[in-house]
Amino acid sequence: MDLQTLTYVVVGATFALYIGIAIWARAKSTSDFYVAGKGVNPVLNGMATAADWMSAASFISMAGLIAFYGYGGSVFLMGWTGGYVLLAMLLAPYLRKYGKFTVPEFIGDRYYGKSARILAVICLIIASITYVIGQMKGIGVAFSRFLETDYDTGLYIGMGIVFIYAVMGGMKGITYTQIAQYCVLIFAYTVPAVFISMHLTGNPIPQIGLGSKMADGSGMFLLDKLDATLKGLGFSEYTTHARLSTFNMFVYTMSLMIGTAGLPHVIMRFFTVPRVRDARASAGWALVFIALLYTVAPAVGAMARMNLMDTIQPAPGQSISYAERPQWFKNWEKTGLLKFEDKNGDGKIQYVADKAKNEMVKVDRDIMVLANPEIAKLPNWVVALVVAGGLAAALSTAAGLLLAIASSISHDLLKGVFAPNISEKSELMASRVAMAGAIAAAGYLGLHPPDFAAGTVALAFGLAASSIFPALMMGIFSKKMNKQGAMAGMLVGIGITLFYVFQHKGIFFIADWKYLQSWGSNWFMGIEPNAFGAIGAVFNFATAFVVAKVTAPPPEHIQHMVEDIRIPAGAGAATGH
């Protein structure tokens, strides 16, 4: 069976499975829609959490960024993994014990006012929409290759698929769909890694293969050969190249860590289990399932870069003819994500660091994981499996994010503030309408994303880090933090972060809407926009504590509530209805 037909069969089968599960687990109540009826097994919830968290940025983009940034790309591994541990230890059990459906609902109660709840919803929507843009980039990349069409068409089709099963199933449908998607994505990620590691180093375990000698008889270690290949073509060494500066890497890592702990679509998953101890258990299981992919990612990145260089520019002065380019090259050219320009007219492909001589004018980082099996000439079924895995990763997180947005609008704004007597049926309909609107908005912005999938997601993490995370931490661990302090902190944190990001990326990430261009790229302390969330969080904490000092303390019953949340015993049923 040829590659294209096999890809249709494999991807079609997985989509049929996802949609079938969504129909089987269709949400019939708001409890089903928001928290899957609070009856999900901790192991299954851990698997669903892993799929929810390991988005297109993890599956498609992270290894691609590691492939091109090398050591500098490690910020994504350290930040996202460390952030998940932070979430599991400091936030998830306490929020589950409190028992409300959504993060804004907790903030509204903790800071005793609808105004705090509304502000939390606004911050959540801004961060989540930005995150969905990153998923839409991944969906567009995967669908464009799968259907052999341009990126924009692939994105429109992907939006339709997300709409069908996310809007229909709610959290209950999404949970069981994500369990299936995790199985698909982890199998799709590790199988080709095993094949490629075996081919390059003779070792079937990718994590060990990364530090092994090449199987070509050269006696060189894989990373040493990759360093030598890149240096010979004028690129920076793979193993030592920092991401702009050590300080920028530190701040970037911190932004990703605390952003992970502040993103509501992952926090919501811990409301779906019956008890607090189940929330802790599912957090542990999720970390195990996440580690299966994250420990393989560095090997995938390095091996993908090695295969790419060996195929296009094996060594200085050894260039392949464009007319004789391999089939994988032709396939990705159709998507517009790989472009060649014959600058010297010799008909050969020059892929070097010198921009004036480099003829590979576009190599989108987000294609590396999907293209790697084709570059390595693996069997067609492996290539088809990887495409299905990339789609599973993008779709699973997009669905979780869209649910977080929908619940914020329908449950926190509509029912919680503007129409408290709304019927359950009307609230459910409002959630689905909000989700459809979020898909449309994120899809439109995803046509021209501000960065690669992982870079766009990093912006979302920065926005969550500067707004939601400090409010949650202070709400759980500071009895004296009052409404005025928390709200001032959120406004300052997200305000300064948006100002910095939009100044460099354009308002709503539209390049033509940049402002203060005379400032140029004069970054604050050398920190890039994608990493600025940690600085926003510092301003948030500082503002909150200063304002809290000069305003009235929270009511006595709120202080008792905070003490009760931190007592590690039992949890009542969710009180959203």
Coordinates of C-alpha atoms in Angstrom, one line a residue:
M1 CA 0.0 0.0 0.0
D2 CA 1.4 3.4 -1.0
L3 CA 2.2 6.0 1.7
Q4 CA -0.7 8.4 1.0
T5 CA -3.3 5.6 1.1
L6 CA -1.9 4.1 4.2
T7 CA -1.9 7.6 5.9
Y8 CA -5.5 8.0 5.0
V9 CA -6.4 4.6 6.5
V10 CA -4.4 5.1 9.8
V11 CA -5.5 8.7 10.4
G12 CA -9.1 7.9 9.3
A13 CA -9.2 5.0 11.8
T14 CA -8.0 7.1 14.7
F15 CA -10.5 9.9 13.9
A16 CA -13.3 7.4 13.7
L17 CA -12.2 6.2 17.2
Y18 CA -12.2 9.7 18.6
I19 CA -15.6 10.7 17.2
G20 CA -17.1 7.4 18.3
I21 CA -15.9 7.9 21.8
A22 CA -17.2 11.5 21.8
I23 CA -20.7 10.1 20.8
W24 CA -20.6 7.3 23.3
A25 CA -19.5 9.7 26.2
R26 CA -21.7 12.6 25.1
A27 CA -22.2 15.1 27.9
K28 CA -25.8 15.1 29.2
S29 CA -25.3 17.5 32.1
T30 CA -23.1 20.4 33.1
S31 CA -21.3 18.1 35.5
D32 CA -20.5 15.7 32.6
F33 CA -19.5 18.7 30.4
Y34 CA -17.2 20.4 33.0
V35 CA -15.8 17.6 35.2
A36 CA -16.8 14.3 33.6
G37 CA -19.2 13.6 36.5
K38 CA -16.1 13.5 38.9
G39 CA -15.8 9.7 38.5
V40 CA -12.6 9.2 36.4
N41 CA -10.1 6.6 37.6
P42 CA -6.8 8.2 38.7
V43 CA -4.7 6.1 36.3
L44 CA -7.0 6.9 33.3
N45 CA -7.1 10.6 34.5
G46 CA -3.3 10.6 34.5
M47 CA -3.2 9.4 31.0
A48 CA -5.8 11.9 29.9
T49 CA -3.9 14.7 31.7
A50 CA -0.7 13.7 29.9
A51 CA -2.5 13.9 26.5
D52 CA -4.1 17.2 27.5
W53 CA -0.7 18.6 28.5
M54 CA 1.5 17.1 25.8
S55 CA 0.2 19.3 23.0
A56 CA 1.3 19.9 19.4
A57 CA 4.1 22.0 21.0
S58 CA 5.4 18.9 22.8
F59 CA 4.9 16.3 20.0
I60 CA 5.5 18.3 16.9
S61 CA 7.4 21.4 17.9
M62 CA 9.6 20.8 20.9
A63 CA 11.9 18.2 19.3
G64 CA 12.0 20.5 16.2
L65 CA 13.2 23.4 18.3
I66 CA 15.7 21.2 20.1
A67 CA 16.9 20.0 16.7
F68 CA 17.7 23.6 15.7
Y69 CA 18.6 25.2 19.1
G70 CA 20.4 22.3 20.6
Y71 CA 21.3 23.0 24.2
G72 CA 19.3 26.3 24.0
G73 CA 16.1 24.2 23.3
S74 CA 16.5 22.5 26.7
V75 CA 14.4 25.4 28.3
F76 CA 11.3 23.7 27.0
L77 CA 12.2 20.3 28.6
M78 CA 13.1 21.8 31.9
G79 CA 10.4 24.4 32.1
W80 CA 7.4 22.2 31.1
T81 CA 8.5 19.2 33.2
G82 CA 9.4 21.3 36.2
G83 CA 6.1 23.2 35.9
Y84 CA 4.1 20.0 36.0
V85 CA 5.8 19.0 39.2
L86 CA 5.0 22.4 40.6
L87 CA 1.4 22.1 39.6
A88 CA 1.0 18.6 41.1
M89 CA 2.7 19.5 44.4
L90 CA 1.4 23.0 45.1
L91 CA -1.9 23.6 43.4
A92 CA -3.8 20.5 42.2
P93 CA -4.7 18.8 45.5
Y94 CA -5.8 22.0 47.2
L95 CA -8.0 23.1 44.4
R96 CA -9.5 19.7 44.2
K97 CA -10.2 19.7 47.9
Y98 CA -12.0 23.0 47.5
G99 CA -14.3 21.3 45.0
K100 CA -15.3 24.0 42.5
F101 CA -15.5 23.4 38.8
T102 CA -13.2 26.1 37.4
V103 CA -10.2 28.2 38.4
P104 CA -12.1 31.6 38.1
E105 CA -14.8 30.2 40.4
F106 CA -12.1 29.5 43.1
I107 CA -10.6 32.9 42.6
G108 CA -14.1 34.5 42.9
D109 CA -14.8 32.8 46.2
R110 CA -11.3 33.2 47.6
Y111 CA -11.2 36.9 46.8
Y112 CA -14.8 37.3 47.8
G113 CA -16.2 39.1 44.8
K114 CA -17.6 38.8 41.3
S115 CA -15.0 41.4 40.1
A116 CA -12.1 39.1 40.9
R117 CA -13.9 36.2 39.1
I118 CA -14.5 38.3 36.0
L119 CA -10.8 39.4 35.9
A120 CA -9.7 35.8 36.2
V121 CA -11.9 34.9 33.3
I122 CA -10.4 37.6 31.1
C123 CA -6.8 36.5 32.0
L124 CA -7.7 32.9 31.4
I125 CA -9.3 33.6 28.0
I126 CA -6.3 35.6 26.8
A127 CA -3.8 32.9 27.8
S128 CA -6.0 30.0 26.5
I129 CA -6.7 31.6 23.1
T130 CA -3.0 32.2 22.7
Y131 CA -2.4 28.6 23.6
V132 CA -5.0 27.4 21.1
I133 CA -3.3 29.4 18.3
G134 CA -0.2 27.3 18.9
Q135 CA -2.3 24.1 18.7
M136 CA -3.8 25.4 15.4
K137 CA -0.3 25.8 14.0
G138 CA 0.4 22.2 14.8
I139 CA -3.0 21.1 13.4
G140 CA -2.3 23.0 10.2
V141 CA 1.2 21.5 9.8
A142 CA 0.0 17.9 10.4
F143 CA -3.1 18.2 8.2
S144 CA -1.3 19.9 5.3
R145 CA 1.1 17.0 5.2
F146 CA -1.6 14.4 5.7
L147 CA -3.8 15.7 2.9
E148 CA -0.8 17.0 0.8
T149 CA -2.3 20.5 0.6
D150 CA -1.2 23.9 1.7
Y151 CA -1.0 25.0 5.4
D152 CA -4.2 27.2 5.3
T153 CA -6.4 24.4 3.9
G154 CA -5.0 21.9 6.5
L155 CA -5.9 24.4 9.3
Y156 CA -9.5 24.8 8.1
I157 CA -10.1 21.1 8.0
G158 CA -8.5 20.6 11.4
M159 CA -10.8 23.3 12.9
G160 CA -13.8 21.3 11.6
I161 CA -12.6 18.1 13.3
V162 CA -12.0 19.8 16.6
F163 CA -15.4 21.4 16.4
I164 CA -17.1 18.0 15.9
Y165 CA -15.8 16.1 18.9
A166 CA -14.9 18.8 21.4
V167 CA -18.3 20.6 21.2
M168 CA -20.2 17.4 21.3
G169 CA -18.5 15.5 24.2
G170 CA -17.5 18.1 26.8
M171 CA -15.1 17.0 29.5
K172 CA -16.6 13.5 29.7
G173 CA -16.1 12.9 25.9
I174 CA -12.7 14.7 25.9
T175 CA -11.4 12.6 28.8
Y176 CA -12.0 9.3 27.2
T177 CA -10.9 10.6 23.8
Q178 CA -7.7 11.9 25.3
I179 CA -6.9 8.4 26.7
A180 CA -7.1 7.0 23.2
Q181 CA -5.1 9.9 21.9
Y182 CA -2.4 9.4 24.5
C183 CA -2.0 5.8 23.4
V184 CA -1.7 6.9 19.7
L185 CA 0.7 9.8 20.3
I186 CA 3.1 7.9 22.6
F187 CA 3.3 4.9 20.3
A188 CA 3.7 7.2 17.3
Y189 CA 6.5 9.2 19.0
T190 CA 8.6 6.3 20.4
V191 CA 8.4 3.7 17.6
P192 CA 10.2 5.8 15.0
A193 CA 12.7 7.0 17.6
V194 CA 13.6 3.3 18.3
F195 CA 14.0 2.6 14.6
I196 CA 16.2 5.7 14.0
S197 CA 18.3 5.2 17.1
M198 CA 18.9 1.6 16.0
H199 CA 19.9 2.8 12.5
L200 CA 22.2 5.5 13.6
T201 CA 23.8 4.0 16.7
G202 CA 22.8 0.4 16.8
N203 CA 21.1 1.0 20.2
P204 CA 17.3 0.5 20.3
I205 CA 16.8 2.7 23.3
P206 CA 16.8 6.3 22.1
Q207 CA 17.7 7.8 25.4
I208 CA 20.9 5.8 25.5
G209 CA 21.4 6.1 21.7
L210 CA 21.8 9.9 22.1
G211 CA 25.0 9.3 24.0
S212 CA 26.3 6.4 21.9
K213 CA 28.8 6.0 19.1
M214 CA 27.7 6.1 15.5
A215 CA 27.1 2.7 13.9
D216 CA 28.9 3.8 10.7
G217 CA 32.3 2.7 11.9
S218 CA 33.6 6.2 12.4
G219 CA 34.1 5.7 16.1
M220 CA 32.5 9.1 16.8
F221 CA 29.8 9.7 19.2
L222 CA 26.5 10.9 17.7
L223 CA 26.6 14.3 19.4
D224 CA 30.3 14.8 18.5
K225 CA 29.6 14.1 14.8
L226 CA 26.6 16.4 14.8
D227 CA 28.7 19.2 16.3
A228 CA 31.4 18.6 13.7
T229 CA 28.9 18.6 10.8
L230 CA 27.2 21.8 11.9
K231 CA 30.5 23.6 12.6
G232 CA 31.8 22.7 9.2
L233 CA 28.7 24.4 7.6
G234 CA 29.1 27.5 9.8
F235 CA 26.3 26.7 12.3
S236 CA 26.8 26.9 16.1
E237 CA 27.7 23.8 18.0
Y238 CA 24.7 21.8 18.9
T239 CA 25.7 20.9 22.4
T240 CA 26.9 24.3 23.6
H241 CA 24.7 26.9 21.8
A242 CA 22.8 28.9 24.5
R243 CA 19.4 30.5 23.9
L244 CA 20.6 34.1 23.6
S245 CA 22.0 34.2 27.1
T246 CA 22.2 32.1 30.3
F247 CA 20.0 34.7 32.1
N248 CA 17.4 34.6 29.3
M249 CA 17.4 30.8 29.5
F250 CA 16.8 30.9 33.2
V251 CA 13.9 33.4 32.9
Y252 CA 12.4 31.4 30.0
T253 CA 12.5 28.2 32.0
M254 CA 10.9 29.9 35.0
S255 CA 8.2 31.4 32.8
L256 CA 7.3 28.0 31.4
M257 CA 7.4 26.4 34.8
I258 CA 5.0 28.8 36.6
G259 CA 2.9 29.1 33.4
T260 CA 2.4 25.4 33.4
A261 CA 1.1 25.6 37.0
G262 CA -1.3 28.4 36.1
L263 CA -2.9 27.0 33.0
P264 CA -6.5 26.1 33.7
H265 CA -7.1 23.4 31.2
V266 CA -4.6 21.1 33.1
I267 CA -5.9 22.2 36.5
M268 CA -9.5 21.3 35.5
R269 CA -8.4 17.7 35.0
F270 CA -7.9 17.3 38.7
F271 CA -11.6 18.1 39.4
T272 CA -12.6 15.0 37.5
V273 CA -11.5 12.5 40.1
P274 CA -13.6 11.4 43.1
R275 CA -11.2 12.3 46.0
V276 CA -8.2 14.5 46.9
R277 CA -5.9 11.5 47.2
D278 CA -7.0 10.6 43.7
A279 CA -5.9 14.0 42.5
R280 CA -2.5 13.4 43.9
A281 CA -2.4 9.9 42.4
S282 CA -3.5 11.0 39.0
A283 CA -0.8 13.7 39.1
G284 CA 1.8 11.1 39.7
W285 CA 0.6 8.8 37.0
A286 CA 0.5 11.7 34.6
L287 CA 4.1 12.5 35.3
V288 CA 5.0 8.9 34.5
F289 CA 3.1 9.0 31.2
I290 CA 4.6 12.4 30.3
A291 CA 8.2 11.1 31.0
L292 CA 7.7 8.5 28.3
L293 CA 7.7 11.2 25.7
Y294 CA 9.9 13.9 27.3
T295 CA 12.9 11.6 27.9
V296 CA 12.8 10.6 24.2
A297 CA 12.5 14.2 22.9
P298 CA 16.2 15.2 23.1
A299 CA 17.2 12.0 21.1
V300 CA 14.5 12.7 18.5
G301 CA 15.7 16.3 18.1
A302 CA 19.4 15.4 17.7
M303 CA 18.7 12.5 15.4
A304 CA 16.3 14.6 13.2
R305 CA 18.9 17.3 12.8
M306 CA 21.6 14.7 11.9
N307 CA 19.3 13.0 9.3
L308 CA 18.4 16.4 7.8
M309 CA 22.0 17.6 7.4
D310 CA 23.2 14.2 6.1
T311 CA 20.4 14.2 3.5
I312 CA 20.6 17.8 2.2
Q313 CA 24.2 18.9 2.9
P314 CA 26.3 15.8 4.0
A315 CA 29.5 17.9 4.2
P316 CA 31.0 21.2 3.1
G317 CA 31.2 21.1 -0.7
Q318 CA 28.9 18.0 -1.0
S319 CA 25.5 19.2 -2.2
I320 CA 22.7 17.2 -3.7
S321 CA 21.0 18.3 -6.9
Y322 CA 17.6 19.9 -6.6
A323 CA 16.4 17.8 -9.5
E324 CA 17.3 14.7 -7.6
R325 CA 15.9 15.8 -4.2
P326 CA 14.3 13.0 -2.2
Q327 CA 10.5 12.3 -2.2
W328 CA 10.1 13.6 1.4
F329 CA 11.5 17.0 0.3
K330 CA 8.9 17.2 -2.5
N331 CA 6.1 16.2 -0.1
W332 CA 6.9 19.0 2.3
E333 CA 7.4 21.6 -0.5
K334 CA 3.7 21.1 -1.3
T335 CA 2.8 22.4 2.2
G336 CA 4.9 25.6 1.8
L337 CA 6.8 24.8 5.0
L338 CA 9.9 23.9 3.1
K339 CA 11.3 26.2 0.4
F340 CA 14.4 26.2 -1.8
E341 CA 15.8 29.1 -3.8
D342 CA 18.7 28.5 -6.2
K343 CA 20.7 31.7 -5.5
N344 CA 23.8 30.7 -7.5
G345 CA 22.0 29.0 -10.3
D346 CA 24.0 25.7 -10.1
G347 CA 20.9 23.5 -9.6
K348 CA 22.3 22.2 -6.3
I349 CA 21.1 22.8 -2.7
Q350 CA 23.4 24.8 -0.5
Y351 CA 22.3 24.6 3.1
V352 CA 24.8 26.7 5.2
A353 CA 24.7 29.2 8.0
D354 CA 25.6 32.1 5.8
K355 CA 22.2 33.7 4.9
A356 CA 23.6 35.2 1.7
K357 CA 24.6 31.7 0.5
N358 CA 21.9 29.6 2.2
E359 CA 19.4 28.3 -0.4
M360 CA 17.1 26.5 2.1
V361 CA 15.2 29.8 2.6
K362 CA 12.6 28.1 4.8
V363 CA 12.8 25.0 7.0
D364 CA 9.9 25.3 9.4
R365 CA 11.0 23.8 12.7
D366 CA 7.6 22.3 13.2
I367 CA 8.0 19.8 10.4
M368 CA 11.0 18.0 11.9
V369 CA 9.3 15.3 13.9
L370 CA 6.7 14.6 11.2
A371 CA 9.4 14.6 8.4
N372 CA 12.0 12.6 10.4
P373 CA 10.6 9.1 9.6
E374 CA 10.4 9.9 5.9
I375 CA 14.0 11.4 5.9
A376 CA 15.2 8.2 7.6
K377 CA 13.4 6.1 5.0
L378 CA 11.4 4.2 7.6
P379 CA 8.5 1.9 6.6
N380 CA 5.3 3.7 5.3
W381 CA 3.2 2.5 8.3
V382 CA 5.6 4.3 10.7
V383 CA 5.3 7.5 8.7
A384 CA 1.5 7.2 8.7
L385 CA 1.6 6.5 12.5
V386 CA 3.6 9.7 13.2
V387 CA 1.1 11.8 11.3
A388 CA -1.7 10.3 13.3
G389 CA 0.3 10.9 16.5
G390 CA 0.9 14.6 15.7
L391 CA -2.8 15.1 15.0
A392 CA -3.7 13.3 18.2
A393 CA -1.4 15.6 20.2
A394 CA -2.7 18.8 18.7
L395 CA -6.4 17.8 18.9
S396 CA -6.3 16.6 22.5
T397 CA -4.9 19.8 23.9
A398 CA -7.0 22.0 21.7
A399 CA -10.1 20.3 23.0
G400 CA -9.0 20.8 26.6
L401 CA -8.2 24.4 26.1
L402 CA -11.5 25.1 24.3
L403 CA -13.4 23.5 27.2
A404 CA -11.5 25.8 29.7
I405 CA -12.6 28.8 27.6
A406 CA -16.2 27.6 27.2
S407 CA -16.6 26.9 30.9
S408 CA -15.2 30.3 31.8
I409 CA -17.6 32.1 29.6
S410 CA -20.8 30.0 30.3
H411 CA -20.2 28.9 34.0
D412 CA -18.1 31.8 35.4
L413 CA -19.5 34.8 33.5
L414 CA -23.0 33.8 32.4
K415 CA -24.2 31.6 35.3
G416 CA -21.8 33.0 38.0
V417 CA -22.3 36.7 37.2
F418 CA -24.9 37.8 34.6
A419 CA -27.6 35.1 34.7
P420 CA -27.4 33.0 38.0
N421 CA -30.8 31.5 37.4
I422 CA -30.0 30.1 33.9
S423 CA -31.2 26.5 33.3
E424 CA -28.7 23.7 33.0
K425 CA -29.7 23.1 29.4
S426 CA -29.2 26.7 28.5
E427 CA -25.8 26.8 30.2
L428 CA -24.8 23.7 28.3
M429 CA -25.8 25.3 25.0
A430 CA -23.9 28.5 25.9
S431 CA -20.8 26.5 26.6
R432 CA -21.0 24.9 23.1
V433 CA -21.6 28.3 21.4
A434 CA -18.6 29.8 23.3
M435 CA -16.4 26.8 22.3
A436 CA -17.4 27.3 18.6
G437 CA -16.5 31.0 18.8
A438 CA -13.1 30.2 20.4
I439 CA -12.4 27.7 17.6
A440 CA -13.1 30.4 15.0
A441 CA -11.0 33.1 16.7
A442 CA -8.0 30.8 17.3
G443 CA -8.2 29.4 13.8
Y444 CA -8.2 32.9 12.2
L445 CA -5.2 33.9 14.3
G446 CA -3.6 30.6 13.6
L447 CA -3.4 31.4 9.9
H448 CA -0.5 33.8 10.7
P449 CA 0.9 32.6 14.1
P450 CA 3.4 34.8 16.0
D451 CA 5.9 32.0 16.3
F452 CA 6.5 28.2 15.8
A453 CA 4.0 26.1 17.7
A454 CA 6.2 25.8 20.8
G455 CA 7.1 29.5 20.7
T456 CA 3.4 30.5 20.5
V457 CA 2.6 28.2 23.4
A458 CA 5.4 29.7 25.4
L459 CA 3.7 33.1 25.0
A460 CA 0.5 31.6 26.5
F461 CA 2.5 30.1 29.4
G462 CA 4.0 33.6 30.0
L463 CA 0.5 35.1 30.1
A464 CA -0.7 32.5 32.6
A465 CA 2.4 32.9 34.7
S466 CA 2.0 36.6 35.0
S467 CA -1.7 36.5 35.9
I468 CA -3.3 33.3 37.1
F469 CA -0.4 31.5 38.9
P470 CA 0.3 34.3 41.5
A471 CA -3.4 34.7 42.3
L472 CA -3.7 30.9 42.9
M473 CA -0.5 30.6 45.0
M474 CA -1.4 33.6 47.2
G475 CA -5.0 32.4 47.5
I476 CA -3.9 29.0 48.9
F477 CA -0.8 30.0 50.9
S478 CA -1.4 33.5 52.1
K479 CA -4.3 34.1 54.6
K480 CA -3.7 37.8 54.5
M481 CA -3.9 38.3 50.7
N482 CA -7.1 40.3 50.0
K483 CA -9.2 41.1 47.0
Q484 CA -7.6 44.5 46.3
G485 CA -4.1 43.1 46.3
A486 CA -4.9 40.0 44.2
M487 CA -6.8 42.0 41.5
A488 CA -4.1 44.7 41.4
G489 CA -1.5 42.0 41.0
M490 CA -3.3 40.3 38.1
L491 CA -3.9 43.6 36.3
V492 CA -0.3 44.7 36.6
G493 CA 1.1 41.2 35.8
I494 CA -0.8 40.6 32.6
G495 CA -0.8 44.2 31.6
I496 CA 3.0 44.6 31.6
T497 CA 3.4 41.2 29.9
L498 CA 0.9 42.0 27.1
F499 CA 2.5 45.5 26.7
Y500 CA 6.0 43.9 26.2
V501 CA 4.8 41.0 24.0
F502 CA 2.5 43.1 21.8
Q503 CA 5.2 45.7 21.3
H504 CA 7.4 43.1 19.7
K505 CA 4.9 40.7 18.2
G506 CA 2.0 43.1 17.3
I507 CA -1.4 43.6 19.0
F508 CA -3.1 40.2 19.0
F509 CA 0.0 38.9 17.3
I510 CA -0.8 40.7 14.0
A511 CA 2.6 41.9 12.7
D512 CA 1.2 45.1 11.2
W513 CA -0.1 46.2 14.6
K514 CA 3.2 46.8 16.3
Y515 CA 3.8 49.9 18.2
L516 CA 6.8 51.9 19.6
Q517 CA 8.8 50.5 16.7
S518 CA 11.4 53.1 17.4
W519 CA 12.4 51.1 20.4
G520 CA 13.4 48.3 18.1
S521 CA 14.3 45.0 19.8
N522 CA 15.7 46.7 22.9
W523 CA 14.7 43.8 25.1
F524 CA 14.4 44.4 28.9
M525 CA 17.6 42.9 30.4
G526 CA 18.0 40.8 27.2
I527 CA 14.8 38.9 27.8
E528 CA 12.9 37.8 24.8
P529 CA 9.0 38.3 24.7
N530 CA 8.3 34.6 24.9
A531 CA 10.1 34.5 28.3
F532 CA 8.7 37.7 29.8
G533 CA 5.9 36.0 31.8
A534 CA 8.3 35.3 34.7
I535 CA 9.0 39.0 35.0
G536 CA 5.3 39.8 34.8
A537 CA 4.8 37.3 37.7
V538 CA 7.4 39.2 39.8
F539 CA 5.5 42.4 39.2
N540 CA 2.2 40.6 40.1
F541 CA 3.5 39.3 43.4
A542 CA 5.1 42.6 44.4
T543 CA 2.1 44.7 43.5
A544 CA -0.3 42.3 45.3
F545 CA 1.6 42.4 48.6
V546 CA 2.2 46.1 48.5
V547 CA -1.6 46.8 47.9
A548 CA -2.6 44.2 50.5
K549 CA -0.5 46.0 53.1
V550 CA -2.3 49.3 52.7
T551 CA -5.8 47.9 52.4
A552 CA -8.2 46.1 54.7
P553 CA -7.4 42.4 55.4
P554 CA -9.8 39.7 54.0
P555 CA -12.8 38.8 56.1
E556 CA -12.4 36.3 59.0
H557 CA -14.4 33.5 57.2
I558 CA -12.1 33.8 54.1
Q559 CA -9.0 33.3 56.3
H560 CA -10.6 30.2 57.9
M561 CA -11.4 28.9 54.4
V562 CA -7.8 29.2 53.4
E563 CA -6.7 27.3 56.5
D564 CA -9.3 24.6 55.7
I565 CA -8.1 24.2 52.2
R566 CA -4.6 23.4 53.4
I567 CA -5.7 20.7 55.8
P568 CA -4.8 17.4 54.1
A569 CA -8.0 15.5 54.9
G570 CA -11.0 14.7 52.8
A571 CA -12.9 16.8 50.3
G572 CA -16.5 17.6 49.8
A573 CA -18.4 17.2 46.6
A574 CA -18.1 19.9 43.9
T575 CA -20.4 22.8 44.8
G576 CA -20.8 24.5 41.4
H577 CA -24.5 23.4 41.2

